[in-house]
């Protein structure tokens, strides 16, 4: 909800999911895709340590999406 934007809930939820993925599921890498205009989500990913790995398209005629990756090792 807009009235809760910028309060850190997304960052906290993502951090908890990354911890669960590493500790419970043994994940060594996580990736994320974001619409290019979604600056807030990009900022959350960067804050958590994700690296920008370029632009991808999920379909030949699909919109370009920013692709981020992070090692959990």
PDB file of C-alpha atoms in Angstrom:
ATOM      1  CA  UNK A   1       0.000   0.000   0.000  1.00  0.00           C
ATOM      2  CA  UNK A   2       1.338   3.438  -0.882  1.00  0.00           C
ATOM      3  CA  UNK A   3       1.058   4.711   2.674  1.00  0.00           C
ATOM      4  CA  UNK A   4       3.664   2.097   3.701  1.00  0.00           C
ATOM      5  CA  UNK A   5       6.172   2.662   0.897  1.00  0.00           C
ATOM      6  CA  UNK A   6       9.665   3.516   2.079  1.00  0.00           C
ATOM      7  CA  UNK A   7       9.296   1.966   5.537  1.00  0.00           C
ATOM      8  CA  UNK A   8      11.640  -0.957   4.864  1.00  0.00           C
ATOM      9  CA  UNK A   9       9.094  -3.772   4.760  1.00  0.00           C
ATOM     10  CA  UNK A  10      10.218  -5.045   1.350  1.00  0.00           C
ATOM     11  CA  UNK A  11      13.880  -5.003   2.401  1.00  0.00           C
ATOM     12  CA  UNK A  12      13.092  -6.886   5.629  1.00  0.00           C
ATOM     13  CA  UNK A  13      10.975  -9.487   3.835  1.00  0.00           C
ATOM     14  CA  UNK A  14      13.623 -10.051   1.156  1.00  0.00           C
ATOM     15  CA  UNK A  15      16.391 -10.359   3.737  1.00  0.00           C
ATOM     16  CA  UNK A  16      14.366 -12.965   5.638  1.00  0.00           C
ATOM     17  CA  UNK A  17      13.672 -14.903   2.424  1.00  0.00           C
ATOM     18  CA  UNK A  18      17.383 -14.890   1.538  1.00  0.00           C
ATOM     19  CA  UNK A  19      18.295 -16.195   4.990  1.00  0.00           C
ATOM     20  CA  UNK A  20      15.688 -18.950   4.706  1.00  0.00           C
ATOM     21  CA  UNK A  21      16.884 -19.871   1.227  1.00  0.00           C
ATOM     22  CA  UNK A  22      20.492 -20.147   2.383  1.00  0.00           C
ATOM     23  CA  UNK A  23      19.983 -21.798   5.773  1.00  0.00           C
ATOM     24  CA  UNK A  24      16.953 -24.029   5.194  1.00  0.00           C
ATOM     25  CA  UNK A  25      17.082 -24.821   1.481  1.00  0.00           C
ATOM     26  CA  UNK A  26      20.835 -24.628   0.908  1.00  0.00           C
ATOM     27  CA  UNK A  27      20.608 -22.195  -1.994  1.00  0.00           C
ATOM     28  CA  UNK A  28      23.914 -20.849  -3.242  1.00  0.00           C
ATOM     29  CA  UNK A  29      22.545 -18.294  -5.721  1.00  0.00           C
ATOM     30  CA  UNK A  30      19.376 -16.238  -6.118  1.00  0.00           C
ATOM     31  CA  UNK A  31      18.294 -14.128  -9.085  1.00  0.00           C
ATOM     32  CA  UNK A  32      15.691 -11.405  -9.465  1.00  0.00           C
ATOM     33  CA  UNK A  33      14.050  -9.612 -12.373  1.00  0.00           C
ATOM     34  CA  UNK A  34      12.678  -6.090 -12.207  1.00  0.00           C
ATOM     35  CA  UNK A  35      10.897  -3.799 -14.631  1.00  0.00           C
ATOM     36  CA  UNK A  36      13.392  -1.109 -15.680  1.00  0.00           C
ATOM     37  CA  UNK A  37      11.261   1.729 -14.296  1.00  0.00           C
ATOM     38  CA  UNK A  38      10.884   0.210 -10.825  1.00  0.00           C
ATOM     39  CA  UNK A  39      13.602   2.225  -9.073  1.00  0.00           C
ATOM     40  CA  UNK A  40      12.425   1.334  -5.563  1.00  0.00           C
ATOM     41  CA  UNK A  41      12.763  -2.408  -6.180  1.00  0.00           C
ATOM     42  CA  UNK A  42      16.172  -1.895  -7.784  1.00  0.00           C
ATOM     43  CA  UNK A  43      17.257   0.033  -4.680  1.00  0.00           C
ATOM     44  CA  UNK A  44      16.067  -2.803  -2.393  1.00  0.00           C
ATOM     45  CA  UNK A  45      18.005  -5.383  -4.405  1.00  0.00           C
ATOM     46  CA  UNK A  46      21.159  -3.273  -4.446  1.00  0.00           C
ATOM     47  CA  UNK A  47      20.885  -2.652  -0.707  1.00  0.00           C
ATOM     48  CA  UNK A  48      20.708  -6.430  -0.127  1.00  0.00           C
ATOM     49  CA  UNK A  49      23.833  -7.038  -2.214  1.00  0.00           C
ATOM     50  CA  UNK A  50      22.421  -8.113  -5.557  1.00  0.00           C
ATOM     51  CA  UNK A  51      24.549  -7.281  -8.597  1.00  0.00           C
ATOM     52  CA  UNK A  52      23.077  -5.908 -11.816  1.00  0.00           C
ATOM     53  CA  UNK A  53      23.783  -8.549 -14.481  1.00  0.00           C
ATOM     54  CA  UNK A  54      22.182  -6.816 -17.430  1.00  0.00           C
ATOM     55  CA  UNK A  55      18.906  -6.908 -19.304  1.00  0.00           C
ATOM     56  CA  UNK A  56      16.904  -9.975 -20.369  1.00  0.00           C
ATOM     57  CA  UNK A  57      13.647 -10.717 -22.154  1.00  0.00           C
ATOM     58  CA  UNK A  58      11.528 -13.674 -21.065  1.00  0.00           C
ATOM     59  CA  UNK A  59       9.944 -13.884 -24.524  1.00  0.00           C
ATOM     60  CA  UNK A  60      11.247 -12.713 -27.890  1.00  0.00           C
ATOM     61  CA  UNK A  61       8.590  -9.994 -27.997  1.00  0.00           C
ATOM     62  CA  UNK A  62       8.555  -9.354 -24.244  1.00  0.00           C
ATOM     63  CA  UNK A  63       9.540  -6.208 -22.427  1.00  0.00           C
ATOM     64  CA  UNK A  64      13.176  -5.832 -21.402  1.00  0.00           C
ATOM     65  CA  UNK A  65      13.729  -6.629 -17.729  1.00  0.00           C
ATOM     66  CA  UNK A  66      16.677  -5.878 -15.472  1.00  0.00           C
ATOM     67  CA  UNK A  67      18.370  -9.043 -14.217  1.00  0.00           C
ATOM     68  CA  UNK A  68      20.106  -9.204 -10.823  1.00  0.00           C
ATOM     69  CA  UNK A  69      22.017 -12.024  -9.147  1.00  0.00           C
ATOM     70  CA  UNK A  70      23.486 -12.753  -5.745  1.00  0.00           C
ATOM     71  CA  UNK A  71      25.610 -15.558  -4.346  1.00  0.00           C
ATOM     72  CA  UNK A  72      24.544 -16.823  -0.944  1.00  0.00           C
ATOM     73  CA  UNK A  73      27.636 -18.931  -0.218  1.00  0.00           C
TER      74      UNK A  73
END
